[in-house]
Amino acid sequence: MKKPELLSPAGDLERLKVAFAYGADAVYMAGKTLGMRAKARNFEMEEMEEGIRYAHALGKKVYITANIIARNEDFTGITDYFQELDKIKPDALIISDLGIFEMAKRTLPNMEIHISTQANSTNYMSVGFWKKLGASRVILARELSMKEIADIHKSVPDVEVETFVHGAMCMSYSGRCLISNYMNDRDANRGGCSQPCRWKYGLVEEKSGALFPVYEDETGAYIFYSKDLCMIEHLPDLLDAGISSLKIEGRMKTAYYVGAVTKAYRQAIDDYFTAPELYKANRENYMKALTKTAHREFTTGFYYGPMSALDHSYKGDSHANMQDFLAIVEDYDEATGICKIEQRNKFVVGDKVEVFRATAPSFIQRIETMYDENETEIQSAPHPKQKLKLKVNAPVSKYDMLRKA
């Protein structure tokens, strides 16, 4: 059995580098156009080039999203954009629209193309159709069960299958949602979703008298709110179904989220391929690691059958973050044990912190002394993005992180 690819999100260069530091085999990212996360910072062409160079030096891959549902005006300048991409050599484009697919094949005949989940591929005939057009991979619709995925793989075995295994679920699951368009004229299918499914609603039906219960707590009622997908405890089933690439959602998430979730899945995959018994013994530890990131309640989505009311969260974001992300390591001096960090959330001398390491076990210590950029000793770090120095009790590496213990 071949190890699956672990595919992580990269909303910017820092998160790209963090994803690779914590074990991703590949990342997906977007330029300033044609991507489905217009609110993400995304990449200028020069940044994409730097990210691709960085990845290829590590033997890793970068996939560029061009997966909007295009309108006529979206084709203005698309040939120039694709020609620029051809120069910087990403490993694949992620596409859902047939028109964009045609332009990509015409402009980039040798470029590998992956079909986005936005294309709603739910059967082996669709996957076979994309194969005939020249696609090498299909990211299947999120509405599919494990059995359906396995049947698709058996029917079209020479097309790679990619599925989402972790992260936020769109209420419309595979995309095609018009609520944002209706509510505030922001097109969800062209990257502008304002996520109105996360807003608070009350449901009233005044003619039929039908009763629609709304579960509510003190924070409000979230009747369209899906739980987050989490499949880390079901890795053997994913592999048995023939899934080639395990995808983490989250180009809008923090570097800490990307690193922590990537590391958990990296460890799970590596443990399983070392010994299935090791993976089984450590499943509780993987879940503990994931609960230390911003998350909603977890669900297995459609993998084991249709979703029910129990797969929706009625608590909003009230269970979001179990530990605060405090800082990210930029450099470390082995001779002195001093590390340079960039602060993200407030902490003070005396705080107990966990040093979360990308390639080594975490450790806990108290902050005893710290200094600002001018080597002045300080007691508190209240300002995000401050550059600080502090002594750590064990060696650290660039992109290791500090979080509240």
mmCIF file of C-alpha atoms in Angstrom:
data_model
loop_
_atom_site.group_PDB
_atom_site.id
_atom_site.type_symbol
_atom_site.label_atom_id
_atom_site.label_comp_id
_atom_site.label_asym_id
_atom_site.label_seq_id
_atom_site.Cartn_x
_atom_site.Cartn_y
_atom_site.Cartn_z
ATOM 1 C CA MET A 1 0.000 0.000 0.000
ATOM 2 C CA LYS A 2 1.388 3.381 -1.037
ATOM 3 C CA LYS A 3 1.548 6.195 1.499
ATOM 4 C CA PRO A 4 -1.066 8.848 0.706
ATOM 5 C CA GLU A 5 -0.035 12.414 0.023
ATOM 6 C CA LEU A 6 -0.677 14.818 2.899
ATOM 7 C CA LEU A 7 -1.933 18.069 1.343
ATOM 8 C CA SER A 8 -2.072 21.221 3.477
ATOM 9 C CA PRO A 9 -3.413 24.749 2.886
ATOM 10 C CA ALA A 10 -1.121 27.733 2.283
ATOM 11 C CA GLY A 11 -2.745 31.145 2.613
ATOM 12 C CA ASP A 12 0.611 32.923 2.360
ATOM 13 C CA LEU A 13 4.350 32.229 2.270
ATOM 14 C CA GLU A 14 4.690 31.794 6.028
ATOM 15 C CA ARG A 15 1.942 29.181 6.129
ATOM 16 C CA LEU A 16 3.452 27.427 3.109
ATOM 17 C CA LYS A 17 6.762 27.082 4.921
ATOM 18 C CA VAL A 18 5.060 26.062 8.169
ATOM 19 C CA ALA A 19 3.082 23.355 6.355
ATOM 20 C CA PHE A 20 6.267 21.831 4.989
ATOM 21 C CA ALA A 21 8.088 22.160 8.318
ATOM 22 C CA TYR A 22 5.317 20.191 10.031
ATOM 23 C CA GLY A 23 5.206 17.394 7.474
ATOM 24 C CA ALA A 24 3.058 18.257 4.441
ATOM 25 C CA ASP A 25 3.962 16.538 1.165
ATOM 26 C CA ALA A 26 2.272 19.275 -0.864
ATOM 27 C CA VAL A 27 0.358 22.519 -0.426
ATOM 28 C CA TYR A 28 -2.404 24.211 -2.362
ATOM 29 C CA MET A 29 -2.535 27.969 -2.756
ATOM 30 C CA ALA A 30 -4.006 30.713 -4.920
ATOM 31 C CA GLY A 31 -2.787 33.711 -6.824
ATOM 32 C CA LYS A 32 -4.627 37.022 -6.761
ATOM 33 C CA THR A 33 -7.183 35.725 -9.264
ATOM 34 C CA LEU A 34 -9.355 32.649 -9.985
ATOM 35 C CA GLY A 35 -9.161 31.236 -6.422
ATOM 36 C CA MET A 36 -12.067 30.342 -4.129
ATOM 37 C CA ARG A 37 -10.741 32.242 -1.100
ATOM 38 C CA ALA A 38 -10.701 35.876 -2.203
ATOM 39 C CA LYS A 39 -10.491 37.067 1.428
ATOM 40 C CA ALA A 40 -7.266 35.136 2.018
ATOM 41 C CA ARG A 41 -4.094 37.140 1.521
ATOM 42 C CA ASN A 42 -3.093 34.867 -1.372
ATOM 43 C CA PHE A 43 0.051 35.204 -3.462
ATOM 44 C CA GLU A 44 1.600 37.677 -5.834
ATOM 45 C CA MET A 45 3.332 36.006 -8.780
ATOM 46 C CA GLU A 46 6.762 36.638 -7.233
ATOM 47 C CA GLU A 47 5.622 35.035 -3.966
ATOM 48 C CA MET A 48 4.255 32.018 -5.809
ATOM 49 C CA GLU A 49 7.585 31.648 -7.560
ATOM 50 C CA GLU A 50 9.431 31.824 -4.237
ATOM 51 C CA GLY A 51 7.053 29.306 -2.678
ATOM 52 C CA ILE A 52 7.444 26.874 -5.577
ATOM 53 C CA ARG A 53 11.247 27.167 -5.474
ATOM 54 C CA TYR A 54 11.183 26.569 -1.726
ATOM 55 C CA ALA A 55 8.939 23.514 -2.097
ATOM 56 C CA HIS A 56 10.896 21.953 -4.933
ATOM 57 C CA ALA A 57 14.162 22.352 -3.010
ATOM 58 C CA LEU A 58 12.568 20.143 -0.335
ATOM 59 C CA GLY A 59 11.227 17.658 -2.865
ATOM 60 C CA LYS A 60 7.669 18.848 -2.150
ATOM 61 C CA LYS A 61 4.833 19.974 -4.438
ATOM 62 C CA VAL A 62 2.680 23.071 -4.940
ATOM 63 C CA TYR A 63 -0.765 23.128 -6.530
ATOM 64 C CA ILE A 64 -2.327 26.412 -7.685
ATOM 65 C CA THR A 65 -6.091 26.858 -7.393
ATOM 66 C CA ALA A 66 -7.976 28.292 -10.367
ATOM 67 C CA ASN A 67 -11.283 26.822 -9.303
ATOM 68 C CA ILE A 68 -13.876 29.591 -9.437
ATOM 69 C CA ILE A 69 -17.088 29.108 -11.422
ATOM 70 C CA ALA A 70 -16.148 31.613 -14.108
ATOM 71 C CA ARG A 71 -18.206 34.372 -15.733
ATOM 72 C CA ASN A 72 -17.307 35.924 -19.086
ATOM 73 C CA GLU A 73 -15.249 38.722 -17.550
ATOM 74 C CA ASP A 74 -13.085 36.241 -15.654
ATOM 75 C CA PHE A 75 -11.406 35.221 -18.918
ATOM 76 C CA THR A 76 -9.875 38.657 -19.422
ATOM 77 C CA GLY A 77 -6.132 38.247 -18.963
ATOM 78 C CA ILE A 78 -6.356 34.527 -18.207
ATOM 79 C CA THR A 79 -3.944 33.555 -21.010
ATOM 80 C CA ASP A 80 -1.302 35.934 -19.678
ATOM 81 C CA TYR A 81 -1.847 34.591 -16.156
ATOM 82 C CA PHE A 82 -1.428 30.985 -17.258
ATOM 83 C CA GLN A 83 1.666 31.845 -19.275
ATOM 84 C CA GLU A 84 3.193 33.417 -16.175
ATOM 85 C CA LEU A 85 2.345 30.281 -14.187
ATOM 86 C CA ASP A 86 4.033 28.177 -16.853
ATOM 87 C CA LYS A 87 7.297 30.026 -16.172
ATOM 88 C CA ILE A 88 7.307 29.288 -12.435
ATOM 89 C CA LYS A 89 6.361 25.597 -12.821
ATOM 90 C CA PRO A 90 3.739 24.668 -10.231
ATOM 91 C CA ASP A 91 3.088 20.941 -10.019
ATOM 92 C CA ALA A 92 -0.595 21.180 -10.959
ATOM 93 C CA LEU A 93 -3.572 23.495 -11.374
ATOM 94 C CA ILE A 94 -6.826 22.864 -9.497
ATOM 95 C CA ILE A 95 -9.770 23.655 -11.801
ATOM 96 C CA SER A 96 -13.549 23.181 -11.728
ATOM 97 C CA ASP A 97 -14.870 25.206 -14.662
ATOM 98 C CA LEU A 98 -14.845 23.627 -18.147
ATOM 99 C CA GLY A 99 -14.006 26.960 -19.777
ATOM 100 C CA ILE A 100 -10.987 27.503 -17.523
ATOM 101 C CA PHE A 101 -10.013 23.872 -18.089
ATOM 102 C CA GLU A 102 -10.078 24.463 -21.854
ATOM 103 C CA MET A 103 -7.963 27.621 -21.522
ATOM 104 C CA ALA A 104 -5.472 25.812 -19.300
ATOM 105 C CA LYS A 105 -5.098 22.901 -21.721
ATOM 106 C CA ARG A 106 -4.676 25.321 -24.620
ATOM 107 C CA THR A 107 -2.128 27.533 -22.842
ATOM 108 C CA LEU A 108 -0.394 24.914 -20.674
ATOM 109 C CA PRO A 109 -0.592 21.640 -22.596
ATOM 110 C CA ASN A 110 1.941 19.911 -20.329
ATOM 111 C CA MET A 111 0.520 21.117 -17.010
ATOM 112 C CA GLU A 112 -1.006 18.511 -14.702
ATOM 113 C CA ILE A 113 -4.622 19.357 -13.878
ATOM 114 C CA HIS A 114 -6.609 18.343 -10.809
ATOM 115 C CA ILE A 115 -10.391 18.685 -10.818
ATOM 116 C CA SER A 116 -11.688 20.704 -7.869
ATOM 117 C CA THR A 117 -14.350 19.524 -5.452
ATOM 118 C CA GLN A 118 -16.340 22.489 -6.831
ATOM 119 C CA ALA A 119 -16.934 20.385 -9.958
ATOM 120 C CA ASN A 120 -19.172 18.090 -7.852
ATOM 121 C CA SER A 121 -17.781 14.781 -9.129
ATOM 122 C CA THR A 122 -19.995 12.163 -7.497
ATOM 123 C CA ASN A 123 -19.693 9.138 -9.794
ATOM 124 C CA TYR A 124 -17.232 7.067 -11.831
ATOM 125 C CA MET A 125 -18.621 8.301 -15.168
ATOM 126 C CA SER A 126 -17.773 11.915 -14.277
ATOM 127 C CA VAL A 127 -14.298 10.911 -13.132
ATOM 128 C CA GLY A 128 -13.784 8.950 -16.356
ATOM 129 C CA PHE A 129 -14.961 11.972 -18.358
ATOM 130 C CA TRP A 130 -12.373 14.210 -16.701
ATOM 131 C CA LYS A 131 -9.724 11.577 -17.357
ATOM 132 C CA LYS A 132 -10.547 11.598 -21.088
ATOM 133 C CA LEU A 133 -10.160 15.380 -21.097
ATOM 134 C CA GLY A 134 -6.697 15.039 -19.586
ATOM 135 C CA ALA A 135 -7.108 15.400 -15.817
ATOM 136 C CA SER A 136 -4.804 13.286 -13.655
ATOM 137 C CA ARG A 137 -6.624 13.714 -10.334
ATOM 138 C CA VAL A 138 -10.176 14.381 -9.168
ATOM 139 C CA ILE A 139 -10.990 15.928 -5.786
ATOM 140 C CA LEU A 140 -14.281 14.201 -5.115
ATOM 141 C CA ALA A 141 -17.458 15.846 -3.869
ATOM 142 C CA ARG A 142 -17.763 15.862 -0.093
ATOM 143 C CA GLU A 143 -21.192 14.187 -0.242
ATOM 144 C CA LEU A 144 -19.752 10.760 -1.073
ATOM 145 C CA SER A 145 -19.632 7.795 1.257
ATOM 146 C CA MET A 146 -16.564 5.621 1.761
ATOM 147 C CA LYS A 147 -18.165 2.856 -0.324
ATOM 148 C CA GLU A 148 -18.936 5.244 -3.193
ATOM 149 C CA ILE A 149 -15.347 6.497 -3.158
ATOM 150 C CA ALA A 150 -14.025 2.939 -3.208
ATOM 151 C CA ASP A 151 -16.315 2.064 -6.133
ATOM 152 C CA ILE A 152 -15.078 5.101 -8.096
ATOM 153 C CA HIS A 153 -11.459 4.132 -7.477
ATOM 154 C CA LYS A 154 -12.095 0.567 -8.615
ATOM 155 C CA SER A 155 -13.882 1.771 -11.758
ATOM 156 C CA VAL A 156 -11.256 4.382 -12.718
ATOM 157 C CA PRO A 157 -8.065 3.161 -10.989
ATOM 158 C CA ASP A 158 -5.659 5.228 -13.082
ATOM 159 C CA VAL A 159 -7.072 8.562 -11.882
ATOM 160 C CA GLU A 160 -5.821 9.789 -8.505
ATOM 161 C CA VAL A 161 -8.543 10.392 -5.923
ATOM 162 C CA GLU A 162 -8.243 13.252 -3.436
ATOM 163 C CA THR A 163 -10.674 13.993 -0.610
ATOM 164 C CA PHE A 164 -10.942 16.440 2.267
ATOM 165 C CA VAL A 165 -10.232 14.795 5.608
ATOM 166 C CA HIS A 166 -10.138 17.714 8.045
ATOM 167 C CA GLY A 167 -11.484 21.217 8.536
ATOM 168 C CA ALA A 168 -14.517 23.427 8.076
ATOM 169 C CA MET A 169 -17.422 22.106 6.034
ATOM 170 C CA CYS A 170 -19.363 24.410 3.714
ATOM 171 C CA MET A 171 -23.108 24.156 4.341
ATOM 172 C CA SER A 172 -23.337 23.384 0.607
ATOM 173 C CA TYR A 173 -20.567 20.792 1.135
ATOM 174 C CA SER A 174 -19.008 20.786 -2.337
ATOM 175 C CA GLY A 175 -19.539 24.463 -3.029
ATOM 176 C CA ARG A 176 -22.275 25.783 -5.355
ATOM 177 C CA CYS A 177 -23.957 28.005 -2.748
ATOM 178 C CA LEU A 178 -25.898 31.207 -3.514
ATOM 179 C CA ILE A 179 -26.781 32.407 -0.007
ATOM 180 C CA SER A 180 -23.886 34.884 0.077
ATOM 181 C CA ASN A 181 -24.888 36.223 -3.352
ATOM 182 C CA TYR A 182 -28.443 36.776 -2.163
ATOM 183 C CA MET A 183 -27.636 38.247 1.245
ATOM 184 C CA ASN A 184 -24.942 40.770 0.314
ATOM 185 C CA ASP A 185 -23.993 40.399 -3.369
ATOM 186 C CA ARG A 186 -20.751 38.530 -2.706
ATOM 187 C CA ASP A 187 -20.349 35.601 -5.079
ATOM 188 C CA ALA A 188 -19.416 32.440 -3.196
ATOM 189 C CA ASN A 189 -18.609 30.638 -6.433
ATOM 190 C CA ARG A 190 -16.016 33.235 -7.392
ATOM 191 C CA GLY A 191 -14.186 33.379 -4.078
ATOM 192 C CA GLY A 192 -16.219 36.014 -2.240
ATOM 193 C CA CYS A 193 -18.283 33.991 0.242
ATOM 194 C CA SER A 194 -19.226 35.988 3.356
ATOM 195 C CA GLN A 195 -20.279 32.769 5.174
ATOM 196 C CA PRO A 196 -23.870 33.773 6.018
ATOM 197 C CA CYS A 197 -24.466 30.143 7.037
ATOM 198 C CA ARG A 198 -22.439 31.018 10.161
ATOM 199 C CA TRP A 199 -24.815 33.840 11.147
ATOM 200 C CA LYS A 200 -27.547 33.619 13.771
ATOM 201 C CA TYR A 201 -31.082 32.867 12.508
ATOM 202 C CA GLY A 202 -34.563 32.351 13.807
ATOM 203 C CA LEU A 203 -36.930 30.177 11.725
ATOM 204 C CA VAL A 204 -40.632 31.118 11.425
ATOM 205 C CA GLU A 205 -43.209 29.397 9.172
ATOM 206 C CA GLU A 206 -46.433 31.367 9.377
ATOM 207 C CA LYS A 207 -48.734 29.576 6.878
ATOM 208 C CA SER A 208 -48.484 25.814 7.307
ATOM 209 C CA GLY A 209 -47.933 25.794 11.030
ATOM 210 C CA ALA A 210 -45.092 23.296 10.577
ATOM 211 C CA LEU A 211 -42.727 23.195 13.531
ATOM 212 C CA PHE A 212 -38.962 23.489 12.904
ATOM 213 C CA PRO A 213 -37.121 23.201 16.215
ATOM 214 C CA VAL A 214 -34.133 25.504 16.579
ATOM 215 C CA TYR A 215 -31.518 24.452 19.101
ATOM 216 C CA GLU A 216 -30.115 27.470 20.865
ATOM 217 C CA ASP A 217 -27.744 28.355 23.659
ATOM 218 C CA GLU A 218 -26.757 31.676 25.184
ATOM 219 C CA THR A 219 -24.613 32.560 22.141
ATOM 220 C CA GLY A 220 -27.445 32.228 19.609
ATOM 221 C CA ALA A 221 -28.966 29.776 17.161
ATOM 222 C CA TYR A 222 -26.798 28.385 14.370
ATOM 223 C CA ILE A 223 -29.194 26.287 12.308
ATOM 224 C CA PHE A 224 -26.984 26.038 9.182
ATOM 225 C CA TYR A 225 -23.707 25.472 10.989
ATOM 226 C CA SER A 226 -21.886 22.267 10.069
ATOM 227 C CA LYS A 227 -19.455 20.641 12.443
ATOM 228 C CA ASP A 228 -15.826 20.386 11.344
ATOM 229 C CA LEU A 229 -14.680 17.335 9.438
ATOM 230 C CA CYS A 230 -12.163 15.088 11.207
ATOM 231 C CA MET A 231 -11.074 11.716 9.814
ATOM 232 C CA ILE A 232 -7.820 11.120 11.697
ATOM 233 C CA GLU A 233 -9.302 8.128 13.556
ATOM 234 C CA HIS A 234 -10.356 6.473 10.292
ATOM 235 C CA LEU A 235 -7.133 6.393 8.294
ATOM 236 C CA PRO A 236 -7.329 2.656 7.417
ATOM 237 C CA ASP A 237 -10.749 3.130 5.798
ATOM 238 C CA LEU A 238 -9.487 6.086 3.747
ATOM 239 C CA LEU A 239 -6.581 4.012 2.468
ATOM 240 C CA ASP A 240 -8.728 0.980 1.738
ATOM 241 C CA ALA A 241 -11.007 3.203 -0.363
ATOM 242 C CA GLY A 242 -8.041 4.064 -2.614
ATOM 243 C CA ILE A 243 -7.675 7.737 -1.694
ATOM 244 C CA SER A 244 -4.313 9.039 -2.918
ATOM 245 C CA SER A 245 -4.281 12.478 -1.283
ATOM 246 C CA LEU A 246 -5.610 13.519 2.132
ATOM 247 C CA LYS A 247 -6.533 17.199 2.096
ATOM 248 C CA ILE A 248 -6.718 19.599 5.039
ATOM 249 C CA GLU A 249 -9.035 22.594 4.648
ATOM 250 C CA GLY A 250 -7.924 25.997 5.920
ATOM 251 C CA ARG A 251 -6.344 28.671 3.697
ATOM 252 C CA MET A 252 -7.981 31.247 5.981
ATOM 253 C CA LYS A 253 -6.578 29.626 9.141
ATOM 254 C CA THR A 254 -3.496 30.677 11.137
ATOM 255 C CA ALA A 255 0.028 29.349 10.747
ATOM 256 C CA TYR A 256 -0.443 27.653 14.110
ATOM 257 C CA TYR A 257 -3.547 25.817 12.903
ATOM 258 C CA VAL A 258 -1.800 24.707 9.712
ATOM 259 C CA GLY A 259 1.223 23.450 11.628
ATOM 260 C CA ALA A 260 -0.661 21.671 14.401
ATOM 261 C CA VAL A 261 -3.179 19.910 12.157
ATOM 262 C CA THR A 262 -0.527 18.952 9.596
ATOM 263 C CA LYS A 263 1.690 17.486 12.315
ATOM 264 C CA ALA A 264 -1.157 15.410 13.764
ATOM 265 C CA TYR A 265 -1.995 13.864 10.394
ATOM 266 C CA ARG A 266 1.701 13.416 9.541
ATOM 267 C CA GLN A 267 2.217 11.455 12.731
ATOM 268 C CA ALA A 268 -0.917 9.377 12.134
ATOM 269 C CA ILE A 269 0.130 8.436 8.589
ATOM 270 C CA ASP A 270 3.708 7.650 9.564
ATOM 271 C CA ASP A 271 2.620 5.621 12.597
ATOM 272 C CA TYR A 272 0.212 3.570 10.495
ATOM 273 C CA PHE A 273 2.857 2.750 7.919
ATOM 274 C CA THR A 274 5.320 1.877 10.680
ATOM 275 C CA ALA A 275 2.816 -0.465 12.342
ATOM 276 C CA PRO A 276 -1.000 -0.369 12.341
ATOM 277 C CA GLU A 277 -0.903 -1.234 16.047
ATOM 278 C CA LEU A 278 1.133 1.921 16.738
ATOM 279 C CA TYR A 279 -1.443 4.035 14.925
ATOM 280 C CA LYS A 280 -4.275 2.415 16.853
ATOM 281 C CA ALA A 281 -2.524 2.997 20.174
ATOM 282 C CA ASN A 282 -1.938 6.689 19.416
ATOM 283 C CA ARG A 283 -5.364 7.700 18.076
ATOM 284 C CA GLU A 284 -6.320 9.373 21.344
ATOM 285 C CA ASN A 285 -3.128 11.441 21.207
ATOM 286 C CA TYR A 286 -3.886 12.616 17.662
ATOM 287 C CA MET A 287 -7.318 13.778 18.761
ATOM 288 C CA LYS A 288 -5.892 15.606 21.774
ATOM 289 C CA ALA A 289 -3.501 17.448 19.453
ATOM 290 C CA LEU A 290 -6.339 18.502 17.159
ATOM 291 C CA THR A 291 -8.467 19.830 20.018
ATOM 292 C CA LYS A 292 -5.673 22.306 20.799
ATOM 293 C CA THR A 293 -6.470 24.130 17.553
ATOM 294 C CA ALA A 294 -9.417 26.382 16.735
ATOM 295 C CA HIS A 295 -12.243 23.998 15.890
ATOM 296 C CA ARG A 296 -15.937 23.303 16.074
ATOM 297 C CA GLU A 297 -17.294 19.951 17.159
ATOM 298 C CA PHE A 298 -16.080 17.149 14.900
ATOM 299 C CA THR A 299 -17.966 14.994 12.410
ATOM 300 C CA THR A 300 -17.071 12.322 9.859
ATOM 301 C CA GLY A 301 -19.255 14.067 7.266
ATOM 302 C CA PHE A 302 -20.759 11.751 4.642
ATOM 303 C CA TYR A 303 -18.038 9.107 4.810
ATOM 304 C CA TYR A 304 -20.236 6.692 6.767
ATOM 305 C CA GLY A 305 -23.618 7.652 5.370
ATOM 306 C CA PRO A 306 -25.887 10.700 5.074
ATOM 307 C CA MET A 307 -25.372 13.485 7.583
ATOM 308 C CA SER A 308 -28.080 14.051 10.184
ATOM 309 C CA ALA A 309 -29.064 16.840 12.543
ATOM 310 C CA LEU A 310 -26.348 15.563 14.879
ATOM 311 C CA ASP A 311 -23.689 16.555 12.326
ATOM 312 C CA HIS A 312 -24.510 20.240 12.680
ATOM 313 C CA SER A 313 -23.185 22.447 15.451
ATOM 314 C CA TYR A 314 -25.674 24.487 17.444
ATOM 315 C CA LYS A 315 -23.021 26.160 19.565
ATOM 316 C CA GLY A 316 -21.381 28.575 17.131
ATOM 317 C CA ASP A 317 -17.698 29.127 17.883
ATOM 318 C CA SER A 318 -18.036 28.698 21.648
ATOM 319 C CA HIS A 319 -15.631 25.749 21.690
ATOM 320 C CA ALA A 320 -13.107 27.358 19.376
ATOM 321 C CA ASN A 321 -9.605 27.530 20.838
ATOM 322 C CA MET A 322 -8.330 25.369 23.665
ATOM 323 C CA GLN A 323 -4.843 26.899 23.723
ATOM 324 C CA ASP A 324 -3.665 30.318 22.624
ATOM 325 C CA PHE A 325 -1.010 30.612 19.940
ATOM 326 C CA LEU A 326 1.614 32.897 21.489
ATOM 327 C CA ALA A 327 4.614 33.089 19.134
ATOM 328 C CA ILE A 328 6.521 31.493 16.289
ATOM 329 C CA VAL A 329 10.279 30.808 16.369
ATOM 330 C CA GLU A 330 12.395 32.678 13.829
ATOM 331 C CA ASP A 331 15.906 31.692 14.946
ATOM 332 C CA TYR A 332 17.819 29.832 17.662
ATOM 333 C CA ASP A 333 21.328 30.232 19.069
ATOM 334 C CA GLU A 334 22.514 26.823 20.255
ATOM 335 C CA ALA A 335 25.448 28.302 22.199
ATOM 336 C CA THR A 336 23.265 30.487 24.424
ATOM 337 C CA GLY A 337 19.930 28.681 24.280
ATOM 338 C CA ILE A 338 18.317 31.945 23.215
ATOM 339 C CA CYS A 339 15.629 31.913 20.542
ATOM 340 C CA LYS A 340 14.235 34.797 18.544
ATOM 341 C CA ILE A 341 10.470 34.762 18.200
ATOM 342 C CA GLU A 342 7.684 36.782 16.625
ATOM 343 C CA GLN A 343 4.881 37.268 19.141
ATOM 344 C CA ARG A 344 1.221 36.692 18.164
ATOM 345 C CA ASN A 345 -0.739 36.931 21.435
ATOM 346 C CA LYS A 346 0.053 38.510 24.783
ATOM 347 C CA PHE A 347 2.123 36.691 27.381
ATOM 348 C CA VAL A 348 4.250 37.782 30.368
ATOM 349 C CA VAL A 349 7.254 36.667 32.368
ATOM 350 C CA GLY A 350 6.145 33.863 34.671
ATOM 351 C CA ASP A 351 3.661 32.353 32.209
ATOM 352 C CA LYS A 352 3.862 28.625 31.655
ATOM 353 C CA VAL A 353 4.109 27.852 27.934
ATOM 354 C CA GLU A 354 4.297 24.773 25.768
ATOM 355 C CA VAL A 355 7.000 24.834 23.117
ATOM 356 C CA PHE A 356 5.374 23.023 20.216
ATOM 357 C CA ARG A 357 8.081 21.612 17.931
ATOM 358 C CA ALA A 358 7.637 20.598 14.314
ATOM 359 C CA THR A 359 9.905 17.547 14.309
ATOM 360 C CA ALA A 360 10.399 16.784 18.002
ATOM 361 C CA PRO A 361 8.204 16.280 21.075
ATOM 362 C CA SER A 362 6.828 19.363 22.795
ATOM 363 C CA PHE A 363 8.065 20.539 26.183
ATOM 364 C CA ILE A 364 6.715 22.882 28.856
ATOM 365 C CA GLN A 365 8.560 25.651 30.646
ATOM 366 C CA ARG A 366 8.006 28.994 32.349
ATOM 367 C CA ILE A 367 9.067 32.254 30.747
ATOM 368 C CA GLU A 368 11.866 33.436 33.040
ATOM 369 C CA THR A 369 13.358 36.362 31.103
ATOM 370 C CA MET A 370 12.712 37.976 27.750
ATOM 371 C CA TYR A 371 14.108 40.867 25.782
ATOM 372 C CA ASP A 372 12.870 43.152 23.043
ATOM 373 C CA GLU A 373 14.715 43.871 19.788
ATOM 374 C CA ASN A 374 16.954 46.407 21.549
ATOM 375 C CA GLU A 375 18.110 43.787 24.087
ATOM 376 C CA THR A 376 16.086 45.539 26.787
ATOM 377 C CA GLU A 377 14.643 43.182 29.373
ATOM 378 C CA ILE A 378 10.838 43.316 29.441
ATOM 379 C CA GLN A 379 8.147 41.752 31.602
ATOM 380 C CA SER A 380 5.238 41.693 29.151
ATOM 381 C CA ALA A 381 4.723 41.176 25.407
ATOM 382 C CA PRO A 382 1.374 42.818 24.600
ATOM 383 C CA HIS A 383 1.849 43.833 20.958
ATOM 384 C CA PRO A 384 1.289 41.358 18.084
ATOM 385 C CA LYS A 385 4.236 40.881 15.717
ATOM 386 C CA GLN A 386 6.807 42.037 18.319
ATOM 387 C CA LYS A 387 10.269 40.552 17.799
ATOM 388 C CA LEU A 388 11.462 39.102 21.090
ATOM 389 C CA LYS A 389 14.243 36.970 22.515
ATOM 390 C CA LEU A 390 13.936 34.454 25.320
ATOM 391 C CA LYS A 391 15.786 31.488 26.744
ATOM 392 C CA VAL A 392 14.335 28.038 26.127
ATOM 393 C CA ASN A 393 15.074 24.823 27.992
ATOM 394 C CA ALA A 394 15.724 22.681 24.913
ATOM 395 C CA PRO A 395 16.787 23.272 21.305
ATOM 396 C CA VAL A 396 14.180 24.690 18.928
ATOM 397 C CA SER A 397 14.013 25.246 15.179
ATOM 398 C CA LYS A 398 12.576 27.851 12.847
ATOM 399 C CA TYR A 399 8.757 27.585 12.734
ATOM 400 C CA ASP A 400 8.471 25.866 16.105
ATOM 401 C CA MET A 401 5.754 27.613 18.148
ATOM 402 C CA LEU A 402 4.820 28.694 21.646
ATOM 403 C CA ARG A 403 1.332 28.202 23.012
ATOM 404 C CA LYS A 404 -0.245 28.466 26.446
ATOM 405 C CA ALA A 405 0.339 25.347 28.509
#
